[in-house]
XYZ file of C-alpha atoms in Angstrom:
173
model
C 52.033 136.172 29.526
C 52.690 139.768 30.603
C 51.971 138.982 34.048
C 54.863 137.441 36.453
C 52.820 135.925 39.023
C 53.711 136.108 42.762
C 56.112 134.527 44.901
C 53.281 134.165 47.464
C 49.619 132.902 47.256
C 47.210 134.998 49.371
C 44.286 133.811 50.194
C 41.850 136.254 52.175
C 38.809 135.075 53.767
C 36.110 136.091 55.577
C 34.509 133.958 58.583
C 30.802 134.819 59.717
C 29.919 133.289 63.140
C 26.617 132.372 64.823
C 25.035 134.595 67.602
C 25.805 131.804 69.666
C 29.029 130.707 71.191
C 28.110 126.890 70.550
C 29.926 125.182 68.205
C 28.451 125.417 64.332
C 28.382 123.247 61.309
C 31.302 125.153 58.686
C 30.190 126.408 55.402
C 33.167 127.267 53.171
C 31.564 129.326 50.266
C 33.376 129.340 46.679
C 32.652 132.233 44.541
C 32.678 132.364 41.236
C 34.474 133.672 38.242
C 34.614 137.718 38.659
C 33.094 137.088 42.382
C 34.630 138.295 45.509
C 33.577 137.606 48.965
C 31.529 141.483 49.334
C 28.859 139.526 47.248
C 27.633 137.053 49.651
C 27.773 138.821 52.528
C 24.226 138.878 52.802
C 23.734 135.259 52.360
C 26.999 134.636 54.358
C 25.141 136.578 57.111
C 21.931 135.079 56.998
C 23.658 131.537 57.535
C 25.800 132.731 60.451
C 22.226 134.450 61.870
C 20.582 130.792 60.899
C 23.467 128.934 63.231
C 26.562 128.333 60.818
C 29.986 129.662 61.144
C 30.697 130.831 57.201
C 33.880 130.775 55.613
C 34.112 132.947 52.326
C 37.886 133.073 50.541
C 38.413 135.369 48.035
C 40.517 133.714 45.133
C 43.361 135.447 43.875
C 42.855 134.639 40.619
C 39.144 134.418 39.513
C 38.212 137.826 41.766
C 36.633 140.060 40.133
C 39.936 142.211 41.081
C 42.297 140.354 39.080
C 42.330 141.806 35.778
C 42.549 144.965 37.129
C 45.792 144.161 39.439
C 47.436 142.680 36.647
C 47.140 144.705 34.054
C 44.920 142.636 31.230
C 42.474 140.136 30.691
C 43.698 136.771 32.006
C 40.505 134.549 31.002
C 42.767 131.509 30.524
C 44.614 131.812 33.360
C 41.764 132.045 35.455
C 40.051 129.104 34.469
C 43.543 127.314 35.087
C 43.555 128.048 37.994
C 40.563 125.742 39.212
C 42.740 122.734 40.634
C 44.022 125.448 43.023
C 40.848 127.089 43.901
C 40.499 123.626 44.930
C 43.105 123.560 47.607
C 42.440 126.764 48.869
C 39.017 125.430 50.044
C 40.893 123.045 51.942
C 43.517 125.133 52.835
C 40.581 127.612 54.127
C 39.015 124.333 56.229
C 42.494 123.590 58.066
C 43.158 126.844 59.125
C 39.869 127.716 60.657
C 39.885 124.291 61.910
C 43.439 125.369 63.093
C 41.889 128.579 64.904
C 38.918 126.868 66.131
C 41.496 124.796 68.294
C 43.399 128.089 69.177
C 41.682 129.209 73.178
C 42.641 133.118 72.386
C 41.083 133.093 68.668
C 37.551 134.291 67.721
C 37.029 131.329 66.188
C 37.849 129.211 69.427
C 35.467 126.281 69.928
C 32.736 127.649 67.652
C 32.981 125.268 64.677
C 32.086 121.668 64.557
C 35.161 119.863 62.488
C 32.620 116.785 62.262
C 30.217 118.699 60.023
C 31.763 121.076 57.074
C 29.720 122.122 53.772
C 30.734 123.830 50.818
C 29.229 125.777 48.652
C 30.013 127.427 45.123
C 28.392 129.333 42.726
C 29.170 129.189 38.976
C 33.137 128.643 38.829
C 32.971 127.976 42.326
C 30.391 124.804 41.960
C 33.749 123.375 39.896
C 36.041 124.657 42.833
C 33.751 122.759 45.447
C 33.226 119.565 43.383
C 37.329 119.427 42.214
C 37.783 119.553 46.207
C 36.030 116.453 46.605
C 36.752 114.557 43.080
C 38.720 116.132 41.609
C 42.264 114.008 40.010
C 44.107 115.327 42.738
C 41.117 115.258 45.881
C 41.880 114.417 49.522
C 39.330 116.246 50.564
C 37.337 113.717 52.912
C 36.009 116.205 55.565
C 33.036 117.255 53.595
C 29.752 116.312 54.638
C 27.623 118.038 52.467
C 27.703 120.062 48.883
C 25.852 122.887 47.481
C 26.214 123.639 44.196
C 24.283 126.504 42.633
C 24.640 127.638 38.329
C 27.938 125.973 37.742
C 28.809 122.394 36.436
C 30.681 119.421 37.512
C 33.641 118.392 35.998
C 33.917 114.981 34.658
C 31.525 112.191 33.828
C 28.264 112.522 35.831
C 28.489 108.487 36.337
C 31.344 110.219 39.186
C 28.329 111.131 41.433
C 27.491 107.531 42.532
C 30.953 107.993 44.734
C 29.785 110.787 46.311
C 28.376 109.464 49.719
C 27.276 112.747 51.609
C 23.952 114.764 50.612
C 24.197 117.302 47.339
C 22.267 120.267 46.836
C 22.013 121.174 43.080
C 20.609 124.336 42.106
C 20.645 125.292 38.278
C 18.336 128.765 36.985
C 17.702 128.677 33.727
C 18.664 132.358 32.936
């Protein structure tokens, strides 16, 4: 379309910690379509308060910034770019595994690599679940899986692989 892209992919996140200088369970949180990180900072604060370190990436795509920054309305494009959203949450996992290894970072020793969640609302429930099955998945660091008002992409018969606990959440308005 109109708009050329970038040469780069930023990915901005946000990482709550615990109170406590122990080492927490990582959430990374996947917004959804039009979402942005500022809209979950209450819930993103209220797991770091209830002992998890938070991660909470805003997409560069699907923000609810997008549209504006480019110009237009880019519906298609956003959707397309799920499979990415996808490796962004991993992306997001290595590098705050990558600072929790780092002795000078804030991150330093607080997160447990042996127990990472994700969570998406919406668009982000299909970011989450294309991280662990999606065509292209390597995901196989995840331990557990929120979903809340989004779907899952594929045939449901795909959930008897899934071998870690899921949280599904659907309202009904």
């Amino acid at each position: 379309g109109d708009y050329a892209g970038s040469e780069v992919r930023e990915l901005e996140t946000t990482v709550y910690l615990p109170p406590t200088t122990d080492a927490a369970p990582l959430i990374v949180l996947a917004h959804g379509y039009d979402g942005h990180p500022r809209k979950f900072t209450e819930l993103a604060l209220h797991w770091a308060n209830a002992g998890y370190a938070v991660a909470v990436p805003r997409f560069p795509v699907s923000n609810d910034e997008f549209d504006e920054i480019a110009g237009g309305e880019f519906f298609a494009q956003r959707v397309a770019d799920l499979t990415q959203q996808s490796l962004d949450v991993s992306f997001v996992i290595d590098e705050v595994l990558a600072l929790n290894a780092v002795g000078d970072s804030e991150v330093a020793g607080r997160v447990d690599p042996e127990r990472i969640g994700l969570f998406g609302l919406s668009m982000g429930s299909l970011t989450v679940w294309t991280t662990v099955l999606g065509p292209d998945a390597t995901e196989n660091r995840v331990d557990a899986l929120m979903q809340s008002d989004g779907g899952f992409p594929g045939e449901a018969d795909r959930l008897t692989t899934v071998t870690f606990p899921v949280f599904m959440a659907q309202s009904d308005a």
